[in-house]
PDB file of C-alpha atoms in Angstrom:
ATOM      1  CA  MET A 189      -4.926  -0.959   1.564  1.00  0.00           C
ATOM      2  CA  PRO A 190      -4.790  -4.723   1.646  1.00  0.00           C
ATOM      3  CA  HIS A 191      -6.472  -5.824  -1.177  1.00  0.00           C
ATOM      4  CA  PHE A 192      -8.919  -8.770  -2.113  1.00  0.00           C
ATOM      5  CA  PHE A 193     -10.603 -10.184  -5.322  1.00  0.00           C
ATOM      6  CA  ILE A 194     -14.597 -11.426  -5.730  1.00  0.00           C
ATOM      7  CA  ASP A 195     -16.018 -13.670  -8.123  1.00  0.00           C
ATOM      8  CA  LYS A 196     -19.008 -11.127  -8.666  1.00  0.00           C
ATOM      9  CA  LYS A 197     -20.101  -7.883 -10.414  1.00  0.00           C
ATOM     10  CA  ILE A 198     -19.908  -5.347  -7.994  1.00  0.00           C
ATOM     11  CA  ALA A 199     -22.024  -1.958  -8.106  1.00  0.00           C
ATOM     12  CA  PRO A 200     -21.359   0.338  -5.348  1.00  0.00           C
ATOM     13  CA  PRO A 201     -22.770   1.150  -2.771  1.00  0.00           C
ATOM     14  CA  CYS A 202     -23.672  -2.599  -2.323  1.00  0.00           C
ATOM     15  CA  LYS A 203     -22.543  -4.582   0.968  1.00  0.00           C
ATOM     16  CA  ILE A 204     -20.541  -7.903   0.582  1.00  0.00           C
ATOM     17  CA  GLU A 205     -19.483 -10.386   2.978  1.00  0.00           C
ATOM     18  CA  LEU A 206     -16.100 -12.524   2.354  1.00  0.00           C
ATOM     19  CA  LEU A 207     -15.601 -15.505   3.864  1.00  0.00           C
ATOM     20  CA  GLY A 208     -12.901 -18.666   3.767  1.00  0.00           C
ATOM     21  CA  GLY A 209      -9.216 -17.722   3.385  1.00  0.00           C
ATOM     22  CA  ASP A 210      -9.679 -14.167   3.356  1.00  0.00           C
ATOM     23  CA  ALA A 211     -12.121 -14.126   5.885  1.00  0.00           C
ATOM     24  CA  HIS A 212      -9.197 -15.687   8.310  1.00  0.00           C
ATOM     25  CA  HIS A 213      -6.678 -13.264   6.621  1.00  0.00           C
ATOM     26  CA  ILE A 214      -8.862  -9.530   7.368  1.00  0.00           C
ATOM     27  CA  SER A 215      -9.682 -10.603  10.685  1.00  0.00           C
ATOM     28  CA  ASN A 216      -6.428 -12.902  12.125  1.00  0.00           C
ATOM     29  CA  VAL A 217      -3.886 -11.936  10.318  1.00  0.00           C
ATOM     30  CA  LEU A 218      -4.135  -8.265   9.421  1.00  0.00           C
ATOM     31  CA  ARG A 219      -6.459  -7.979  12.228  1.00  0.00           C
ATOM     32  CA  LEU A 220      -8.935  -5.577  10.837  1.00  0.00           C
ATOM     33  CA  ARG A 221     -11.658  -4.096  12.725  1.00  0.00           C
ATOM     34  CA  ALA A 222     -14.739  -2.333  12.048  1.00  0.00           C
ATOM     35  CA  GLY A 223     -14.106   0.968  10.144  1.00  0.00           C
ATOM     36  CA  ASP A 224     -11.061   0.002   8.049  1.00  0.00           C
ATOM     37  CA  TRP A 225     -10.703  -0.247   4.567  1.00  0.00           C
ATOM     38  CA  ILE A 226      -9.693  -2.476   2.249  1.00  0.00           C
ATOM     39  CA  GLU A 227      -9.466  -3.032  -1.920  1.00  0.00           C
ATOM     40  CA  ILE A 228     -11.336  -5.030  -3.601  1.00  0.00           C
ATOM     41  CA  SER A 229     -11.510  -6.576  -7.355  1.00  0.00           C
ATOM     42  CA  ASP A 230     -14.126  -8.422  -9.918  1.00  0.00           C
ATOM     43  CA  GLY A 231     -10.729  -9.663 -10.862  1.00  0.00           C
ATOM     44  CA  LEU A 232     -11.487  -7.737 -14.631  1.00  0.00           C
ATOM     45  CA  GLY A 233      -9.603  -4.761 -13.673  1.00  0.00           C
ATOM     46  CA  ASN A 234     -12.128  -3.178 -11.855  1.00  0.00           C
ATOM     47  CA  SER A 235     -11.107  -1.894  -8.723  1.00  0.00           C
ATOM     48  CA  PHE A 236     -13.151  -0.260  -5.388  1.00  0.00           C
ATOM     49  CA  LYS A 237     -12.805   1.107  -1.612  1.00  0.00           C
ATOM     50  CA  ALA A 238     -14.631  -0.955   0.572  1.00  0.00           C
ATOM     51  CA  GLU A 239     -15.155  -0.589   4.712  1.00  0.00           C
ATOM     52  CA  ILE A 240     -15.749  -3.039   6.756  1.00  0.00           C
ATOM     53  CA  ASP A 241     -18.889  -3.305   9.434  1.00  0.00           C
ATOM     54  CA  GLY A 242     -17.878  -6.552  10.898  1.00  0.00           C
ATOM     55  CA  THR A 243     -15.640  -9.351  11.087  1.00  0.00           C
ATOM     56  CA  SER A 244     -15.123 -12.894  12.498  1.00  0.00           C
ATOM     57  CA  SER A 245     -13.201 -15.875  11.832  1.00  0.00           C
ATOM     58  CA  LYS A 246     -15.530 -17.079   9.287  1.00  0.00           C
ATOM     59  CA  ALA A 247     -16.801 -13.757   7.563  1.00  0.00           C
ATOM     60  CA  VAL A 248     -16.528 -10.150   6.963  1.00  0.00           C
ATOM     61  CA  ARG A 249     -18.684  -7.887   6.398  1.00  0.00           C
ATOM     62  CA  ILE A 250     -18.196  -4.697   3.775  1.00  0.00           C
ATOM     63  CA  SER A 251     -19.923  -1.682   1.965  1.00  0.00           C
ATOM     64  CA  VAL A 252     -18.850  -0.774  -0.941  1.00  0.00           C
ATOM     65  CA  ARG A 253     -18.030   2.687  -1.239  1.00  0.00           C
ATOM     66  CA  SER A 254     -17.277   3.893  -4.434  1.00  0.00           C
ATOM     67  CA  ALA A 255     -14.669   2.699  -7.788  1.00  0.00           C
ATOM     68  CA  ILE A 256     -11.000   3.628  -7.580  1.00  0.00           C
ATOM     69  CA  LYS A 257      -9.587   4.603 -11.123  1.00  0.00           C
ATOM     70  CA  LYS A 258      -6.824   3.557 -11.289  1.00  0.00           C
ATOM     71  CA  ALA A 259      -3.965   4.326 -14.975  1.00  0.00           C
ATOM     72  CA  THR A 260      -4.585   2.646 -17.887  1.00  0.00           C
ATOM     73  CA  ARG A 261      -1.583   1.035 -18.920  1.00  0.00           C
ATOM     74  CA  THR A 262      -0.464  -1.522 -22.260  1.00  0.00           C
ATOM     75  CA  GLU A 263      -1.076  -4.897 -22.553  1.00  0.00           C
ATOM     76  CA  PRO A 264       1.885  -6.171 -20.162  1.00  0.00           C
ATOM     77  CA  PRO A 265       3.563  -9.452 -21.656  1.00  0.00           C
ATOM     78  CA  VAL A 266       2.594 -13.004 -21.474  1.00  0.00           C
ATOM     79  CA  LEU A 267       5.684 -14.534 -20.120  1.00  0.00           C
ATOM     80  CA  ALA A 268       6.384 -18.460 -21.504  1.00  0.00           C
ATOM     81  CA  LEU A 269       8.431 -20.246 -18.958  1.00  0.00           C
ATOM     82  CA  SER A 270      10.549 -22.805 -19.461  1.00  0.00           C
ATOM     83  CA  ILE A 271       9.950 -25.834 -16.334  1.00  0.00           C
ATOM     84  CA  PHE A 272      12.773 -25.376 -13.976  1.00  0.00           C
ATOM     85  CA  LYS A 273      13.493 -26.154 -10.429  1.00  0.00           C
ATOM     86  CA  SER A 274       9.835 -25.553  -8.657  1.00  0.00           C
ATOM     87  CA  GLU A 275      11.228 -23.307  -5.664  1.00  0.00           C
ATOM     88  CA  LYS A 276      12.757 -21.075  -8.334  1.00  0.00           C
ATOM     89  CA  PHE A 277       9.900 -21.719 -10.775  1.00  0.00           C
ATOM     90  CA  GLU A 278       7.544 -20.301  -8.104  1.00  0.00           C
ATOM     91  CA  ILE A 279       9.728 -17.359  -7.548  1.00  0.00           C
ATOM     92  CA  ALA A 280       9.379 -16.361 -11.417  1.00  0.00           C
ATOM     93  CA  ILE A 281       5.725 -16.753 -10.927  1.00  0.00           C
ATOM     94  CA  GLN A 282       5.977 -14.767  -8.457  1.00  0.00           C
ATOM     95  CA  LYS A 283       8.165 -11.478  -9.105  1.00  0.00           C
ATOM     96  CA  ALA A 284       6.691 -11.605 -13.130  1.00  0.00           C
ATOM     97  CA  VAL A 285       2.432 -11.282 -11.576  1.00  0.00           C
ATOM     98  CA  GLU A 286       4.025  -8.150  -9.089  1.00  0.00           C
ATOM     99  CA  LEU A 287       5.669  -6.773 -11.910  1.00  0.00           C
ATOM    100  CA  GLY A 288       2.327  -6.423 -13.527  1.00  0.00           C
ATOM    101  CA  CYS A 289       2.353  -9.796 -15.687  1.00  0.00           C
ATOM    102  CA  ARG A 290      -1.457 -11.465 -15.947  1.00  0.00           C
ATOM    103  CA  ARG A 291      -0.972 -14.390 -18.403  1.00  0.00           C
ATOM    104  CA  ILE A 292       2.255 -16.703 -17.545  1.00  0.00           C
ATOM    105  CA  ILE A 293       2.903 -19.665 -20.310  1.00  0.00           C
ATOM    106  CA  PRO A 294       4.711 -23.148 -18.884  1.00  0.00           C
ATOM    107  CA  VAL A 295       6.815 -24.130 -21.451  1.00  0.00           C
ATOM    108  CA  LYS A 296       8.168 -28.066 -21.708  1.00  0.00           C
ATOM    109  CA  CYS A 297      11.839 -27.557 -23.821  1.00  0.00           C
ATOM    110  CA  GLU A 298      14.317 -29.823 -24.938  1.00  0.00           C
ATOM    111  CA  ARG A 299      16.668 -29.148 -21.711  1.00  0.00           C
ATOM    112  CA  SER A 300      14.007 -28.313 -19.075  1.00  0.00           C
ATOM    113  CA  LEU A 301      14.000 -31.838 -16.320  1.00  0.00           C
ATOM    114  CA  PRO A 302      11.799 -34.505 -17.149  1.00  0.00           C
ATOM    115  CA  HIS A 303      10.974 -35.015 -13.487  1.00  0.00           C
ATOM    116  CA  LEU A 304       9.354 -31.383 -13.524  1.00  0.00           C
ATOM    117  CA  ALA A 305       8.153 -31.480 -16.609  1.00  0.00           C
ATOM    118  CA  LYS A 306       5.885 -34.826 -15.613  1.00  0.00           C
ATOM    119  CA  SER A 307       5.127 -33.183 -11.945  1.00  0.00           C
ATOM    120  CA  SER A 308       3.531 -29.773 -14.046  1.00  0.00           C
ATOM    121  CA  ALA A 309      -0.173 -30.677 -14.361  1.00  0.00           C
ATOM    122  CA  SER A 310      -0.142 -31.534  -9.997  1.00  0.00           C
ATOM    123  CA  LYS A 311       1.369 -28.133  -9.863  1.00  0.00           C
ATOM    124  CA  ASN A 312      -0.925 -26.421 -11.340  1.00  0.00           C
ATOM    125  CA  GLU A 313      -2.873 -25.338  -9.128  1.00  0.00           C
ATOM    126  CA  ARG A 314      -0.406 -23.997  -6.514  1.00  0.00           C
ATOM    127  CA  TRP A 315       1.064 -22.088  -9.360  1.00  0.00           C
ATOM    128  CA  ASN A 316      -2.287 -19.805  -9.671  1.00  0.00           C
ATOM    129  CA  LYS A 317      -2.448 -19.510  -6.354  1.00  0.00           C
ATOM    130  CA  ILE A 318       0.947 -18.293  -5.879  1.00  0.00           C
ATOM    131  CA  ALA A 319      -0.163 -15.538  -8.957  1.00  0.00           C
ATOM    132  CA  ILE A 320      -2.926 -14.577  -6.977  1.00  0.00           C
ATOM    133  CA  ALA A 321      -1.470 -13.800  -3.598  1.00  0.00           C
ATOM    134  CA  ALA A 322       1.059 -12.169  -5.462  1.00  0.00           C
ATOM    135  CA  ALA A 323      -1.634  -9.833  -7.838  1.00  0.00           C
ATOM    136  CA  LYS A 324      -3.037  -9.038  -4.379  1.00  0.00           C
ATOM    137  CA  GLN A 325      -0.087  -7.696  -2.607  1.00  0.00           C
ATOM    138  CA  SER A 326       0.921  -5.698  -5.795  1.00  0.00           C
ATOM    139  CA  GLY A 327      -3.107  -3.869  -6.049  1.00  0.00           C
ATOM    140  CA  LEU A 328      -3.292  -5.985 -10.042  1.00  0.00           C
ATOM    141  CA  PRO A 329      -6.963  -5.459 -10.497  1.00  0.00           C
ATOM    142  CA  ILE A 330      -6.914  -8.684 -12.690  1.00  0.00           C
ATOM    143  CA  ILE A 331      -6.966 -12.596 -11.749  1.00  0.00           C
ATOM    144  CA  PRO A 332      -3.499 -13.166 -13.420  1.00  0.00           C
ATOM    145  CA  CYS A 333      -3.506 -16.914 -15.074  1.00  0.00           C
ATOM    146  CA  VAL A 334      -0.442 -19.893 -15.336  1.00  0.00           C
ATOM    147  CA  GLU A 335      -1.986 -22.245 -17.630  1.00  0.00           C
ATOM    148  CA  LYS A 336      -1.589 -25.565 -18.557  1.00  0.00           C
ATOM    149  CA  MET A 337       2.244 -26.607 -19.681  1.00  0.00           C
ATOM    150  CA  LEU A 338       2.953 -25.781 -23.631  1.00  0.00           C
ATOM    151  CA  PRO A 339       5.890 -28.155 -25.610  1.00  0.00           C
ATOM    152  CA  PHE A 340       8.171 -25.625 -27.119  1.00  0.00           C
ATOM    153  CA  GLU A 341       6.892 -26.714 -30.603  1.00  0.00           C
ATOM    154  CA  THR A 342       3.497 -25.691 -30.159  1.00  0.00           C
ATOM    155  CA  LEU A 343       3.967 -22.210 -28.847  1.00  0.00           C
ATOM    156  CA  CYS A 344       6.253 -21.317 -31.497  1.00  0.00           C
ATOM    157  CA  ASN A 345       3.491 -22.455 -33.850  1.00  0.00           C
ATOM    158  CA  THR A 346       0.448 -21.699 -32.055  1.00  0.00           C
ATOM    159  CA  GLU A 347       1.111 -19.009 -29.702  1.00  0.00           C
ATOM    160  CA  MET A 348       0.472 -15.053 -30.786  1.00  0.00           C
ATOM    161  CA  LYS A 349       2.102 -16.115 -34.533  1.00  0.00           C
ATOM    162  CA  SER A 350       1.097 -12.573 -35.162  1.00  0.00           C
ATOM    163  CA  GLU A 351       1.978 -10.792 -32.539  1.00  0.00           C
ATOM    164  CA  ASN A 352       5.349  -8.996 -31.492  1.00  0.00           C
ATOM    165  CA  ARG A 353       7.610 -12.242 -29.456  1.00  0.00           C
ATOM    166  CA  ALA A 354      11.377 -12.684 -28.060  1.00  0.00           C
ATOM    167  CA  MET A 355      13.392 -14.947 -26.373  1.00  0.00           C
ATOM    168  CA  LEU A 356      16.534 -14.485 -24.054  1.00  0.00           C
ATOM    169  CA  TYR A 357      19.267 -16.207 -26.001  1.00  0.00           C
ATOM    170  CA  GLU A 358      23.082 -15.963 -24.300  1.00  0.00           C
ATOM    171  CA  GLY A 359      24.155 -15.674 -27.799  1.00  0.00           C
ATOM    172  CA  LYS A 360      26.306 -13.051 -29.203  1.00  0.00           C
ATOM    173  CA  ALA A 361      25.654  -9.819 -30.995  1.00  0.00           C
ATOM    174  CA  LEU A 362      21.550  -9.868 -30.663  1.00  0.00           C
ATOM    175  CA  MET A 363      20.187  -7.425 -29.624  1.00  0.00           C
ATOM    176  CA  THR A 364      19.154  -6.049 -26.400  1.00  0.00           C
ATOM    177  CA  LEU A 365      15.821  -5.711 -25.146  1.00  0.00           C
ATOM    178  CA  PRO A 366      15.476  -1.630 -25.659  1.00  0.00           C
ATOM    179  CA  GLU A 367      17.240  -2.123 -29.292  1.00  0.00           C
ATOM    180  CA  TYR A 368      14.402  -4.973 -29.857  1.00  0.00           C
ATOM    181  CA  PHE A 369      11.600  -2.407 -28.950  1.00  0.00           C
ATOM    182  CA  LYS A 370      13.054   0.226 -31.101  1.00  0.00           C
ATOM    183  CA  SER A 371      13.188  -1.994 -34.015  1.00  0.00           C
ATOM    184  CA  SER A 372       9.981  -4.123 -33.753  1.00  0.00           C
ATOM    185  CA  LYS A 373       7.037  -3.470 -35.324  1.00  0.00           C
ATOM    186  CA  LYS A 374       4.463  -1.829 -33.214  1.00  0.00           C
ATOM    187  CA  LYS A 375       1.694  -4.459 -31.927  1.00  0.00           C
ATOM    188  CA  SER A 376      -0.424  -4.840 -29.161  1.00  0.00           C
ATOM    189  CA  GLY A 377       0.625  -8.032 -28.300  1.00  0.00           C
ATOM    190  CA  HIS A 378       3.789  -8.921 -26.927  1.00  0.00           C
ATOM    191  CA  LEU A 379       5.404 -13.081 -25.405  1.00  0.00           C
ATOM    192  CA  LEU A 380       8.810 -13.276 -23.951  1.00  0.00           C
ATOM    193  CA  LEU A 381      10.126 -16.227 -23.773  1.00  0.00           C
ATOM    194  CA  ILE A 382      12.835 -17.240 -21.406  1.00  0.00           C
ATOM    195  CA  GLY A 383      14.424 -20.832 -21.176  1.00  0.00           C
ATOM    196  CA  PRO A 384      15.342 -23.508 -18.481  1.00  0.00           C
ATOM    197  CA  GLU A 385      18.240 -23.132 -16.815  1.00  0.00           C
ATOM    198  CA  GLY A 386      21.259 -25.134 -19.833  1.00  0.00           C
ATOM    199  CA  GLY A 387      19.542 -22.331 -21.768  1.00  0.00           C
ATOM    200  CA  PHE A 388      17.649 -23.196 -25.449  1.00  0.00           C
ATOM    201  CA  ALA A 389      18.837 -25.941 -27.385  1.00  0.00           C
ATOM    202  CA  PRO A 390      19.932 -25.225 -30.957  1.00  0.00           C
ATOM    203  CA  GLU A 391      17.384 -26.689 -32.528  1.00  0.00           C
ATOM    204  CA  GLU A 392      14.569 -24.547 -30.765  1.00  0.00           C
ATOM    205  CA  VAL A 393      16.693 -21.839 -30.942  1.00  0.00           C
ATOM    206  CA  GLU A 394      16.457 -22.377 -35.259  1.00  0.00           C
ATOM    207  CA  MET A 395      13.030 -23.382 -34.926  1.00  0.00           C
ATOM    208  CA  ALA A 396      11.754 -20.121 -32.648  1.00  0.00           C
ATOM    209  CA  SER A 397      13.890 -18.439 -35.163  1.00  0.00           C
ATOM    210  CA  LYS A 398      11.771 -19.654 -38.233  1.00  0.00           C
ATOM    211  CA  SER A 399       8.582 -19.134 -36.224  1.00  0.00           C
ATOM    212  CA  GLY A 400       8.893 -15.429 -35.878  1.00  0.00           C
ATOM    213  CA  ILE A 401      10.591 -15.175 -32.212  1.00  0.00           C
ATOM    214  CA  SER A 402      13.427 -12.769 -32.222  1.00  0.00           C
ATOM    215  CA  SER A 403      16.297 -13.597 -29.515  1.00  0.00           C
ATOM    216  CA  VAL A 404      17.489 -10.469 -27.439  1.00  0.00           C
ATOM    217  CA  SER A 405      19.424 -10.207 -24.619  1.00  0.00           C
ATOM    218  CA  LEU A 406      20.537  -9.054 -21.287  1.00  0.00           C
ATOM    219  CA  GLY A 407      23.882  -8.351 -21.599  1.00  0.00           C
ATOM    220  CA  PRO A 408      26.745 -10.044 -21.081  1.00  0.00           C
ATOM    221  CA  GLN A 409      26.193 -11.450 -17.908  1.00  0.00           C
ATOM    222  CA  ILE A 410      24.857 -14.681 -16.441  1.00  0.00           C
ATOM    223  CA  LEU A 411      22.006 -14.532 -14.602  1.00  0.00           C
ATOM    224  CA  ARG A 412      20.055 -17.707 -13.104  1.00  0.00           C
ATOM    225  CA  VAL A 413      16.972 -18.467 -15.037  1.00  0.00           C
ATOM    226  CA  GLU A 414      14.630 -16.390 -12.153  1.00  0.00           C
ATOM    227  CA  THR A 415      16.614 -13.402 -12.275  1.00  0.00           C
ATOM    228  CA  ALA A 416      16.608 -13.333 -16.168  1.00  0.00           C
ATOM    229  CA  ALA A 417      12.718 -13.591 -15.736  1.00  0.00           C
ATOM    230  CA  ILE A 418      12.688 -10.659 -13.547  1.00  0.00           C
ATOM    231  CA  ALA A 419      14.577  -8.736 -15.228  1.00  0.00           C
ATOM    232  CA  ALA A 420      14.256  -9.141 -18.337  1.00  0.00           C
ATOM    233  CA  VAL A 421       9.999  -8.225 -17.549  1.00  0.00           C
ATOM    234  CA  THR A 422      11.112  -5.323 -15.525  1.00  0.00           C
ATOM    235  CA  ILE A 423      12.495  -4.285 -18.501  1.00  0.00           C
ATOM    236  CA  TRP A 424       9.725  -5.104 -21.116  1.00  0.00           C
ATOM    237  CA  GLN A 425       7.331  -3.352 -18.837  1.00  0.00           C
ATOM    238  CA  TYR A 426       9.539  -0.282 -18.846  1.00  0.00           C
ATOM    239  CA  GLU A 427       9.541  -0.238 -22.680  1.00  0.00           C
ATOM    240  CA  LEU A 428       5.088  -0.459 -22.320  1.00  0.00           C
ATOM    241  CA  GLY A 429       4.869   2.766 -19.931  1.00  0.00           C
ATOM    242  CA  ASN A 430       4.020   0.882 -17.646  1.00  0.00           C
ATOM    243  CA  MET A 431       6.376   1.344 -14.913  1.00  0.00           C
ATOM    244  CA  LYS A 432       4.954   4.787 -14.526  1.00  0.00           C
ATOM    245  CA  GLY A 433       3.428   6.074 -12.299  1.00  0.00           C
ATOM    246  CA  SER A 434      -0.433   5.776 -11.449  1.00  0.00           C
TER     247      SER A 434
END
């Protein structure tokens, strides 16, 4: 079923009106009509089955019938993603959310292109729109968030310091992600850090290590940043048990 978010408490049975872009998408893009069904979520993890009562280009009237029970998932990883080329960065955001990430932190690294880091504030709204669209597409019941950019040092010293934290690195003789999971302490929080196209600077690798971030590998292949992000999130979600059927 098509999936939409509503910023209000939902208690079925009840009637709700969808306005603006959602109404346009339902009426003019999906061309749904009275009697068709959609899924709505409150953005907090609760989803509901709703029947369309009537449509127009400006408003869609729905009757919320019942709650949808979804499988309980382990908290997905927080993706700390270094700033890189805009289009590829947006692909990484989109696919990470489709795979279940709810929180993405853009990170300014030493080798991040300066003009891309400077423009991150103006692009944050667009990145969040991409994340929300991906959540709708994949049926994620929680509204994801792309946060404001953090400098690498700030991320190392403040974000989830007592939780499982790992960074992808191309050095030799590193643990793979599955090996990291077998050896890591069982904690509830997970942070995955992925560097820019030029990789992490040696000083950043040392800083991360001193702050308790483990260096891990995806293997001998040289991957594009967006490919590495997608592969790493997929492996991480699998290891957490979040790739099982509902």
